[in-house]
Coordinates of C-alpha atoms in Angstrom, one line a residue:
X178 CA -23.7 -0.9 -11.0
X179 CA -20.9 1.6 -11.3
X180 CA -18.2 1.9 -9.0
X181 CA -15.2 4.3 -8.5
X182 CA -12.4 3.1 -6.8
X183 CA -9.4 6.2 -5.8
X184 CA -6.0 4.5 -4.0
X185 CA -3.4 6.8 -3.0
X186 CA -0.2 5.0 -1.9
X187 CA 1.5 5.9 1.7
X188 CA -1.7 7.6 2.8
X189 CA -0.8 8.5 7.0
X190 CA -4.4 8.3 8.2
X191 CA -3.1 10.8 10.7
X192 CA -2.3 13.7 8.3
X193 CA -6.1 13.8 7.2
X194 CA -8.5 15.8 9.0
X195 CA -11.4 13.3 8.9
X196 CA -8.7 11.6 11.5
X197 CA -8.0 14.3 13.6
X198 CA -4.6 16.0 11.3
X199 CA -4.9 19.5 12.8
X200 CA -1.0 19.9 11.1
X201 CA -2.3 19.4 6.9
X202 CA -5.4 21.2 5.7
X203 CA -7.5 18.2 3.9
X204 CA -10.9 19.8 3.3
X205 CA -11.9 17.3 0.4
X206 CA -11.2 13.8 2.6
X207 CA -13.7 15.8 5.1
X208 CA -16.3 16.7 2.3
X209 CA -15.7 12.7 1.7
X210 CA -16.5 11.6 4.9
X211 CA -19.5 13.9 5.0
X212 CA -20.8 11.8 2.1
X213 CA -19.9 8.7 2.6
X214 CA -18.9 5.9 5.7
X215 CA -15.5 6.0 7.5
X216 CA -13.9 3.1 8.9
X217 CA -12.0 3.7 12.0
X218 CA -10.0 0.3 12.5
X219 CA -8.9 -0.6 8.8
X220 CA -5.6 -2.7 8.4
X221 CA -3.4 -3.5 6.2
X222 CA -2.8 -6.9 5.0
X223 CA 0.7 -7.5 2.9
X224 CA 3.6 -5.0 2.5
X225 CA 4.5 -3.3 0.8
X226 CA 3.2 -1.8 -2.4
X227 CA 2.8 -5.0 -5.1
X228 CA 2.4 -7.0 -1.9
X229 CA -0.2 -5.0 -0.7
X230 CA -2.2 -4.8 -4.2
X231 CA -1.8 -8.7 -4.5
X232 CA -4.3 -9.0 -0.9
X233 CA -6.1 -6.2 -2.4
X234 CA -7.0 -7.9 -5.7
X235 CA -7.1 -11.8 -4.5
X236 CA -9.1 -11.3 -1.0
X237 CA -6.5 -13.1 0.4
X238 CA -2.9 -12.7 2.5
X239 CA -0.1 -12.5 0.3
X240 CA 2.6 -12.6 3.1
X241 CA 3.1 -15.6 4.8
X242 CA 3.9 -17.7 1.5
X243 CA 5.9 -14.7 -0.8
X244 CA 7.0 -11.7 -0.9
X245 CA 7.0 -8.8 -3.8
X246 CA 5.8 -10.8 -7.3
X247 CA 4.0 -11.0 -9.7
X248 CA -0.2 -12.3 -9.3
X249 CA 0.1 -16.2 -9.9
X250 CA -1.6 -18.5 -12.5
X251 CA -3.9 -19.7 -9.4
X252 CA -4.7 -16.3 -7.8
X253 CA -8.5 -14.8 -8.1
X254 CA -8.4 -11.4 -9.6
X255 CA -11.8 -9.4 -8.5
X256 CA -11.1 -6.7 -11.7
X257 CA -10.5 -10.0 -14.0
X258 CA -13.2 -11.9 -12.3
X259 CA -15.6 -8.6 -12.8
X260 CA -14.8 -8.3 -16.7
X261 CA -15.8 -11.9 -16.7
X262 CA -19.1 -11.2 -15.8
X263 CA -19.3 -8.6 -17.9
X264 CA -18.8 -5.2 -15.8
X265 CA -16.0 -3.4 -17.8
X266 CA -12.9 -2.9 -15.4
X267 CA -10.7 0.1 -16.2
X268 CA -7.2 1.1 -14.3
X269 CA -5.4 4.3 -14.6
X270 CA -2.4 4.3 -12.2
X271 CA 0.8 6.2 -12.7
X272 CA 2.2 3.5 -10.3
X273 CA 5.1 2.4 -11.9
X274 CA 5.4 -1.4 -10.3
X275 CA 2.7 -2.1 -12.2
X276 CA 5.2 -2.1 -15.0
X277 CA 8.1 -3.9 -13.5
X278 CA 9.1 -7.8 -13.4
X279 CA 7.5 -8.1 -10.2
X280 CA 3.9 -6.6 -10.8
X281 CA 3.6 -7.3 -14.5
X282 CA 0.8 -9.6 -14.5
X283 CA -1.7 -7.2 -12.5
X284 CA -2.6 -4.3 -14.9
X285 CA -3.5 -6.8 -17.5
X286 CA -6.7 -8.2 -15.4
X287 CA -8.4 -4.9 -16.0
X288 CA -10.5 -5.2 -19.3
X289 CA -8.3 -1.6 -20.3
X290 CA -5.6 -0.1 -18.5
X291 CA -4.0 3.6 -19.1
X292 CA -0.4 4.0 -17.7
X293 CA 0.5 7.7 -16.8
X294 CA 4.4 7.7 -17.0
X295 CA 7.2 9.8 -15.3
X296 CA 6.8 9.1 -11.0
X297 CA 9.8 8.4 -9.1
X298 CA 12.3 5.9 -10.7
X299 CA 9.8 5.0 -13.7
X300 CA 11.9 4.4 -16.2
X301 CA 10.9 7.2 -18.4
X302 CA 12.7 10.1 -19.8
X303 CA 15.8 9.4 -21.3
X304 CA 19.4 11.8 -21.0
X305 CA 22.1 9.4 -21.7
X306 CA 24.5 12.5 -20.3
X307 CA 23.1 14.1 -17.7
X308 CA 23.7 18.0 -16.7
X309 CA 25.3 16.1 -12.9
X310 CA 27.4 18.9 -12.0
X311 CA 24.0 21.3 -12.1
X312 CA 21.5 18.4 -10.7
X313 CA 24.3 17.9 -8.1
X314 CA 23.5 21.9 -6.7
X315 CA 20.0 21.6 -6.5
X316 CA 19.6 18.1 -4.3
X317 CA 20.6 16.9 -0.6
X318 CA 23.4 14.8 -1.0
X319 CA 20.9 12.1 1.1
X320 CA 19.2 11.1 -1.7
X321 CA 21.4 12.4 -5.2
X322 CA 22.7 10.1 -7.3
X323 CA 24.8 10.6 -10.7
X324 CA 23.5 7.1 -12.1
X325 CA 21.4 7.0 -14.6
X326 CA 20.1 3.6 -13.9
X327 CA 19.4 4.4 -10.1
X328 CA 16.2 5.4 -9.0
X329 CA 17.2 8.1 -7.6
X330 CA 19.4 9.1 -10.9
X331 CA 16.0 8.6 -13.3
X332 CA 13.8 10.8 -10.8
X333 CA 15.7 13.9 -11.1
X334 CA 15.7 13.1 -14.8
X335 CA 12.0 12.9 -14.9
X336 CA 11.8 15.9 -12.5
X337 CA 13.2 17.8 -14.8
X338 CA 9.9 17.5 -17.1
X339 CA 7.5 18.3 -14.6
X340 CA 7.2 22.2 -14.4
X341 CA 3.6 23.1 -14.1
X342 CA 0.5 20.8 -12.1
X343 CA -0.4 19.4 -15.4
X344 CA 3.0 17.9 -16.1
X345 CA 2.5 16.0 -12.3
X346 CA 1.4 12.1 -13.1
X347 CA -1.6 12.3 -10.2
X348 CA -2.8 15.2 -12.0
X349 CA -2.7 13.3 -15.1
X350 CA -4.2 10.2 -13.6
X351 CA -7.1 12.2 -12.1
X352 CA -7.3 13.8 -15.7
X353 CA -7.5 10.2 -17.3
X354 CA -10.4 9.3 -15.2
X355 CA -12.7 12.4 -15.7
X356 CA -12.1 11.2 -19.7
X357 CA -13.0 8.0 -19.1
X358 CA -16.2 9.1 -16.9
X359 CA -16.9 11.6 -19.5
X360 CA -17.2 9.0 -22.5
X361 CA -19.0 6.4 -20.1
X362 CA -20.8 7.5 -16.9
X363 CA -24.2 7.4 -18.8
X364 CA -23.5 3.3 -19.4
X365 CA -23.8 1.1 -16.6
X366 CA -21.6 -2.1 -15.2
X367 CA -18.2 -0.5 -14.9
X368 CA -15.7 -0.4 -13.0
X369 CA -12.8 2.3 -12.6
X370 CA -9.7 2.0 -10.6
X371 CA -7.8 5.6 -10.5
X372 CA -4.8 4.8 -8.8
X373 CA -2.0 7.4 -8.2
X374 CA 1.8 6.7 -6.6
X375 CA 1.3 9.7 -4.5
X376 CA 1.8 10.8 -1.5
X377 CA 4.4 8.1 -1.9
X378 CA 8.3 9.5 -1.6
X379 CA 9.7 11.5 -2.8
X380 CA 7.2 13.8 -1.7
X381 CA 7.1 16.1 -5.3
X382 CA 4.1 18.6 -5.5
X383 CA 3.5 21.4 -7.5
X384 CA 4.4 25.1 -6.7
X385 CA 1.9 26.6 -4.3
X386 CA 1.0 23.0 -2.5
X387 CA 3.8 24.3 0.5
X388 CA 2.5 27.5 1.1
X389 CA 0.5 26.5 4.3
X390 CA 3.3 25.0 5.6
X391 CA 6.7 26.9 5.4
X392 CA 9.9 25.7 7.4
X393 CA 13.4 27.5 8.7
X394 CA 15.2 25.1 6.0
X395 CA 17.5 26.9 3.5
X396 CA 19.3 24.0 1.8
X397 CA 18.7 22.0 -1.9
X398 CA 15.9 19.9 -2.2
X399 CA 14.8 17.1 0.4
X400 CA 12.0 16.1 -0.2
X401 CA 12.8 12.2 -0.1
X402 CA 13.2 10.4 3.6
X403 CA 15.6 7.5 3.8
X404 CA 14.1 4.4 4.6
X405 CA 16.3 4.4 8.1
X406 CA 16.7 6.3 11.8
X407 CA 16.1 9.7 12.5
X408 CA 19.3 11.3 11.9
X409 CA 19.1 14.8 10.5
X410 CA 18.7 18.4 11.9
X411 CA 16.3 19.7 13.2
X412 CA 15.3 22.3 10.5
X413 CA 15.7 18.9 7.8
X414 CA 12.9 17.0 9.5
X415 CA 10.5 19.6 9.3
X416 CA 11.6 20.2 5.5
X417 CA 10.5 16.1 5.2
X418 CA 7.0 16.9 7.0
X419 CA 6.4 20.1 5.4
X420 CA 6.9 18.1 1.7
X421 CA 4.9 15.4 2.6
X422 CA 2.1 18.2 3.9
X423 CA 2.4 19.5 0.1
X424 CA 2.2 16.4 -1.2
X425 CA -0.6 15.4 1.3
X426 CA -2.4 18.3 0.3
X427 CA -2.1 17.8 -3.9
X428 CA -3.8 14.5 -3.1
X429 CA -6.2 16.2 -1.4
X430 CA -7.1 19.0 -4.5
X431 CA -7.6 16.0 -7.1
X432 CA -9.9 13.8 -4.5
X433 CA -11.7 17.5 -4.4
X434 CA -11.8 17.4 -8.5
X435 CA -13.2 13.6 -8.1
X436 CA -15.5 14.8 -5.4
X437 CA -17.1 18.0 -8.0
X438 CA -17.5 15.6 -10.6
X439 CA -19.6 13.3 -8.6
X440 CA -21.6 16.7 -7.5
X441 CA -21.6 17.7 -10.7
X442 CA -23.1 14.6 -12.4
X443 CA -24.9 13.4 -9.8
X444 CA -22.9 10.3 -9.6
X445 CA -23.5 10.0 -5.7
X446 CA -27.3 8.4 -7.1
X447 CA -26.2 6.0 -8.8
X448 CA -22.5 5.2 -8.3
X449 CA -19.8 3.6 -5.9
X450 CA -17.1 5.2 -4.6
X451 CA -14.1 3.9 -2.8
X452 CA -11.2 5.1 -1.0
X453 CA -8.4 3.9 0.8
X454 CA -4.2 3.5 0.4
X455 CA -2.3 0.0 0.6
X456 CA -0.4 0.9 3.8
X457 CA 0.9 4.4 5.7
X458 CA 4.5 6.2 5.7
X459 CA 6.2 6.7 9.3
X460 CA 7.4 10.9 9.7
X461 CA 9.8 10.3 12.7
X462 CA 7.5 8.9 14.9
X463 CA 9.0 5.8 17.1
X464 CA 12.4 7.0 15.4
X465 CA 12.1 6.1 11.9
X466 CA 11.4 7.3 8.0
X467 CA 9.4 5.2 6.1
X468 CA 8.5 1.9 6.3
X469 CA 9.1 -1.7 6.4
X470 CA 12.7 -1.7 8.2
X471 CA 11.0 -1.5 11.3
X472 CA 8.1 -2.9 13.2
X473 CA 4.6 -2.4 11.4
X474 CA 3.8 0.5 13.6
X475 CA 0.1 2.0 13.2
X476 CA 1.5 5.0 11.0
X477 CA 1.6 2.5 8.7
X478 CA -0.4 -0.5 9.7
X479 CA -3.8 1.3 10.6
X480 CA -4.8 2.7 7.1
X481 CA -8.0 5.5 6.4
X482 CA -11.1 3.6 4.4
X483 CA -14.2 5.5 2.8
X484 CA -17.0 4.1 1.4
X485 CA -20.4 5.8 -0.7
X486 CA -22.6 3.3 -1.8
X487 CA -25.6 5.1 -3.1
X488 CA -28.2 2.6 -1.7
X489 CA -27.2 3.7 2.0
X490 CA -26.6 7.3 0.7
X491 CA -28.8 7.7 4.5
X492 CA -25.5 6.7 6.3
X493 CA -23.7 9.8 5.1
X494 CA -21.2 11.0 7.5
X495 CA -21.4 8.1 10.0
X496 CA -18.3 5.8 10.7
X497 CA -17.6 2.3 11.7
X498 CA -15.5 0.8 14.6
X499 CA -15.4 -2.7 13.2
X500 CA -12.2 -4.3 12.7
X501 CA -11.5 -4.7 8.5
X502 CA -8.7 -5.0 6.3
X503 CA -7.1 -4.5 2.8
X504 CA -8.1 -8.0 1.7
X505 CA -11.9 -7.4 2.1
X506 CA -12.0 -4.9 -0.5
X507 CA -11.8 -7.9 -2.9
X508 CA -15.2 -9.3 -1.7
X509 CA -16.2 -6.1 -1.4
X510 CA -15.6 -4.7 -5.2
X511 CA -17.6 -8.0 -6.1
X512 CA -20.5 -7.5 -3.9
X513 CA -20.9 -4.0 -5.1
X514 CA -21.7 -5.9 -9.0
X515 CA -23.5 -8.8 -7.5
X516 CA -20.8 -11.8 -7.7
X517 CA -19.7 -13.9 -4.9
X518 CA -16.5 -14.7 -4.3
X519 CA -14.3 -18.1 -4.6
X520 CA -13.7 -19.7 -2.1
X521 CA -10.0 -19.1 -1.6
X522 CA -11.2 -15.7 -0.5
X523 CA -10.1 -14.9 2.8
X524 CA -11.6 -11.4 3.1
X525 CA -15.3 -10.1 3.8
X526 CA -17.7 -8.2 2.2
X527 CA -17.6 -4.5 3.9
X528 CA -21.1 -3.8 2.4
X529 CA -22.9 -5.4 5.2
X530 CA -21.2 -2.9 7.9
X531 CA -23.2 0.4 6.1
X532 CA -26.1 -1.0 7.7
X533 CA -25.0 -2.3 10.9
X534 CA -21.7 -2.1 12.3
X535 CA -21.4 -5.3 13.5
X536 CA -17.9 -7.4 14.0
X537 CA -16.9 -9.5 10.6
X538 CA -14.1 -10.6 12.0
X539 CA -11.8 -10.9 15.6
X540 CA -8.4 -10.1 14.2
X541 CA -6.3 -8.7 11.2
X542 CA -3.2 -10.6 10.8
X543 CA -0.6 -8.6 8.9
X544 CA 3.2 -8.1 8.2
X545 CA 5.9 -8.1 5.9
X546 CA 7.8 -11.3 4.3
X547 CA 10.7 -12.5 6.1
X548 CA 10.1 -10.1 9.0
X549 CA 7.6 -10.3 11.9
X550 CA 4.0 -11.6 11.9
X551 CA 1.7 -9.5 13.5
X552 CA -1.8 -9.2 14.6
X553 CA -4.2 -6.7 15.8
X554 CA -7.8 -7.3 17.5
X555 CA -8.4 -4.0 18.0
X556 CA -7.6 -3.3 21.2
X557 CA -4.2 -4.7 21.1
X558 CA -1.3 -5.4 18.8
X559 CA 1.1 -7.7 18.6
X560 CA 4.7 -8.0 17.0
X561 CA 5.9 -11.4 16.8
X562 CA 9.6 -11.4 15.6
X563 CA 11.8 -14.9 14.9
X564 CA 14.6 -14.8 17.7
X565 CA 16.6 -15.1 14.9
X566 CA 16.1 -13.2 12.0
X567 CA 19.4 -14.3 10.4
X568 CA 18.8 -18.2 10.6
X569 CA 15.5 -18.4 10.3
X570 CA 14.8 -21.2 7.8
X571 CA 12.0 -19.3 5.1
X572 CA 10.5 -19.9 1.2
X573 CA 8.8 -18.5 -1.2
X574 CA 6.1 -19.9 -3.2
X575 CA 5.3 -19.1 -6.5
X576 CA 5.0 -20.3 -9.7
X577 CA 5.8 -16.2 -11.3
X578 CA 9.5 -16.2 -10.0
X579 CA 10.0 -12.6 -10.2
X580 CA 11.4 -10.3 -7.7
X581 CA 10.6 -6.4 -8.0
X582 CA 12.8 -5.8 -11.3
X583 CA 14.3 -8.8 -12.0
X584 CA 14.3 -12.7 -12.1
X585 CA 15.0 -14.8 -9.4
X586 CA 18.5 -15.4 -9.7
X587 CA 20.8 -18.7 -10.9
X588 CA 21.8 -19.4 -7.2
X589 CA 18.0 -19.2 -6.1
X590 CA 16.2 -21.1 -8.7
X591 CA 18.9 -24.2 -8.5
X592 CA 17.4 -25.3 -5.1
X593 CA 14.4 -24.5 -6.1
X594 CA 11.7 -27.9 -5.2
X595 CA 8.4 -28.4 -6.4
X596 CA 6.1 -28.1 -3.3
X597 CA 2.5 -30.5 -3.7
X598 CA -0.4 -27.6 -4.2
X599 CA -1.8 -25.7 -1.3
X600 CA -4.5 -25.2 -0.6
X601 CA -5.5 -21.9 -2.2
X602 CA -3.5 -23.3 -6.0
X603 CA -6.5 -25.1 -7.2
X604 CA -4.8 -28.3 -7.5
X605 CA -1.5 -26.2 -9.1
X606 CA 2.0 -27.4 -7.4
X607 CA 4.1 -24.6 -6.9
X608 CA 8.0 -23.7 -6.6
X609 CA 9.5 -23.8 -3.0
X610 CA 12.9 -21.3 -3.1
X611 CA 14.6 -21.2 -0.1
X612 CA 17.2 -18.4 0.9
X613 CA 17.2 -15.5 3.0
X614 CA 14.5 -12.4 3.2
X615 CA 14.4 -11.0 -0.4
X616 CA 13.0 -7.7 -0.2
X617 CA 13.3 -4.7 -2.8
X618 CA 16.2 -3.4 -1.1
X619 CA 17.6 -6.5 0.1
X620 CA 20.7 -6.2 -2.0
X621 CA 22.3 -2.9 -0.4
X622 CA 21.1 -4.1 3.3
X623 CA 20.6 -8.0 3.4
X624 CA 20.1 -9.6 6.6
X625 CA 20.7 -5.8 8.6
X626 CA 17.8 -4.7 6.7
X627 CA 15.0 -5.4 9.4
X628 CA 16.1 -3.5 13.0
X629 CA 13.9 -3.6 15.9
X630 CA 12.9 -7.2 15.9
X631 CA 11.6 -7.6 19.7
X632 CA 8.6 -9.5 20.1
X633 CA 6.2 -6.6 21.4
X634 CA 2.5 -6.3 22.6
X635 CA 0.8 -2.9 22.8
X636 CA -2.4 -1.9 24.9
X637 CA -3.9 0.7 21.9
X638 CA -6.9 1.9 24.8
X639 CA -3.6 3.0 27.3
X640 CA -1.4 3.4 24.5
X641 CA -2.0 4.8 21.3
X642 CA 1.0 5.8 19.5
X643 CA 2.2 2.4 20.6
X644 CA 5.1 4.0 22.7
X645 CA 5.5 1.8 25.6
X646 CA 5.5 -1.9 25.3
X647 CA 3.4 -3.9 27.8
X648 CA 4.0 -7.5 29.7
X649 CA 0.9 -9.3 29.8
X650 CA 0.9 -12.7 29.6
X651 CA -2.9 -13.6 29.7
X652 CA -3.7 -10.9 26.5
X653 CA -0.2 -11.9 24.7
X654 CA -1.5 -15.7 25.1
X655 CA -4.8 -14.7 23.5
X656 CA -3.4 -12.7 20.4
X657 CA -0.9 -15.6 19.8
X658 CA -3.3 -18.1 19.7
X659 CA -5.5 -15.7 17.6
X660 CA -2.2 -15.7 15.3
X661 CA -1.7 -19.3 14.5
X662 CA -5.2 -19.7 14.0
X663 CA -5.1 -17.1 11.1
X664 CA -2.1 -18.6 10.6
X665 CA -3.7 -22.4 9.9
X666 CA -6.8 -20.5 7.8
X667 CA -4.5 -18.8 5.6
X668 CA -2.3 -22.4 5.1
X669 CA 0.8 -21.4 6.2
X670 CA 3.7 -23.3 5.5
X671 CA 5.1 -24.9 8.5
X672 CA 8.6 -23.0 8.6
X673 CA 6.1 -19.7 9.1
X674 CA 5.3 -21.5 12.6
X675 CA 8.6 -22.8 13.1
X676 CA 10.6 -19.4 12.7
X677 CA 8.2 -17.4 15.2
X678 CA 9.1 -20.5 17.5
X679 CA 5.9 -22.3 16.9
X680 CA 4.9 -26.3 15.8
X681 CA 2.5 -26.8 13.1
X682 CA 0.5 -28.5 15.6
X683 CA 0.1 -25.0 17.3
X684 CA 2.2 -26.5 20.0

């Protein structure tokens, strides 16, 4: 078996026309659907990005027990577990994480890797004195920073080496794959993971990629949303859209180069293909930029999923209503090569629904560490906040104590206890470091980071765009009790129950 595996990053389901996008032209995720299955009620599992990837990789929720880090000595690795069994695994990814304290154990599962450098704060090009005074001109004041060893510093100095569409990492990345399909798509039992950091911000493209969607804007270049409230003019939010359109759409034209290689080389005979993202971007909607800071809203919880697999090549251009989630692509990538999975593995095998799209499972429990819990059976969702998020008693647990860039720190790892193993550490004991929510950006925002923390339940058949909050005690029972039960399965610690209010005893 081959198999082809694409994953953007901040893919909004809603700006693709196989979703109903009527705003961004995406002709090449349509000519995907039309050849393959689409999944209408795919979730996300972890957040964010190295969170996400974690779930995606193990088969299993990352966060109830830790939050961005590294994959752990105990932790089943589906590309790993593949090469194992002798089905070459490849990644090309120009996501920079990868790279980083905090996801440096992932690309080296992969039997070969290929890093594509240069996209947003990779640490790249080097300009010990940059040109600030002229960088200064050319950028919103929202996002420009004369630092060098910011993020945003190092992007404008790697923007200042991408000119033409070649120069662009996802170009590259798509570039890197047709190489390696040139030198192996007549061998069989491989796998190929082309990965790219786009349409994550800052939304980037090359010239021509806004032309469909011009704005009244006039000012330097802002391209990058905060990750906070709706705050700017008018004429500055539709600058935001219209870059993430162009972005959008660049994604689009190299899934259209993936999708004429397949056509070209009959590849669709003979050869998986997946595509999904780890989690979606919010553009305003409920009041916000980004992600993460706010609820898991369904801009960024409910994710887009297609899936060829050439021995139900017949189910071309049908979709599927059953409820799945970022951790079943793990069984999934397996079953496509024949293996089954451990039995940590959490997730379930998606091949089964291109026959019959029957129910594999009654929930998707999702969320981001140190902020709310939340669950989804379809029909509803439900935000589960701590009443207070700047008490609340919460761990990690890990034996990889890495944050995103950097070690734990002193203060962290002196308190730090060795917990007995759980059950998913095959017999491993782990480190138990207390203090308060971690995230990337924890440092500039600590405890103010998360806003919006109100327990919440939305009816999704009255209320799609999850606007209006509804009091149902009967349906918010049900999804709660739904929660702890996913909460037991996936061995939750017991402060995870006590912070949302709960007894381990599901009392």
């Amino acid at each position: 078996m081959r198999t082809v595996f694409a994953l953007f990053d901040s893919l909004n389901r809603r700006s693709l026309e196989p979703y109903g996008s009527q705003t961004i032209k995406t002709p090449n995720f349509q000519r995907l659907a039309d050849r393959s299955v689409t999944f209408d009620n795919h979730y996300v599992g972890s957040l964010p990005c190295m969170p996400a990837r974690r779930d995606m990789q193990t088969g299993r929720l990352t966060f109830l027990h830790r939050s961005w880090g590294p994959l752990e000595p105990f932790d089943n690795s589906f590309p790993e577990l593949l090469d194992q069994a002798g089905t070459h695994s490849h990644l090309i990814s120009d996501h920079y994480h990868y790279w980083e304290d905090g996801g440096a154990t992932y690309h080296n599962r992969y039997t070969t890797y290929d890093f594509v450098r240069g996209q947003e704060g990779d640490t790249w090009k080097a300009m010990v004195e940059p040109p600030w005074d002229r960088l200064r001109k050319m950028y919103h004041p929202s996002r420009f920073q004369a630092d060098t060893r910011s993020v945003e510093g190092q992007h404008i100095i790697n923007r200042e080496h991408m000119k033409d569409a070649q120069d662009f990492p996802s170009v590259q990345c798509f570039d890197a794959g047709f190489a390696f399909l040139d030198a192996n798509r007549q061998a069989d039992n491989w796998f190929l993971q082309i990965e790219t950091f786009d349409p994550h911000e800052p939304f980037h493209a090359p010239e021509g990629y806004r032309d469909d969607y011009p704005t009244d804007y006039a000012g330097p270049i802002l391209d990058w949303p905060r990750y906070a409230r709706v705050t700017e003019a008018p004429e500055e939010c539709a600058e935001l859209r219209a870059n993430y359109a162009a972005i959008v759409a660049l994604c689009d034209a190299q899934l259209g180069r993936l999708l004429d290689y397949f056509d070209a080389h009959d590849l669709w005979a003979d050869t998986a293909l997946v595509v999904t993202t780890d989690h979606g971007f919010l553009l305003g909607e409920h009041d916000w930029w980004a992600k993460l800071r706010m609820p898991v809203y369904n801009e960024v919880a409910h994710i887009p999923l297609f899936v060829h697999h050439p021995a139900h090549a017949s189910k071309a251009g049908e979709r599927r209503s059953a409820l799945t989630q970022t951790i079943d692509l793990m069984p999934t990538m397996l079953d496509l090569h024949g293996l089954t999975p451990p039995d940590e593995v959490e997730g379930v095998s998606l091949l089964r629904l291109l026959d019959d799209d029957a129910p594999i499972r009654d929930h998707a429990l999702y969320g981001v560490w140190g902020s709310a819990t939340n669950i989804t059976d379809g029909r509803y969702t439900y935000f589960r906040f701590p009443d207070d998020m700047a008490g609340q008693d919460i761990y990690q647990y890990t034996l990889m104590p890495m944050h995103m860039a950097s070690f734990f720190t002193h203060e962290e790892l002196r308190g730090a206890q060795i917990n007995a193993p759980l059950s998913f550490t095959k017999d491993m004991p782990v480190l138990k470091i207390g203090g308060t929510a971690k995230l990337p950006m924890y440092g500039a925002l600590g405890l103010d980071f998360f806003e919006d923390t109100t327990t919440a339940l939305f009816d999704l058949a009255q209320d799609p765009n999850q606007l209006s909050p509804v009091t149902d005690p009967v349906a918010e029972a049900r999804l709660a009790a739904l929660m702890r039960d996913a909460m037991a399965q996936n061995d939750a610690p017991p402060e995870a129950y006590a912070r949302l209010g709960w007894g381990r005893d599901l009392s």
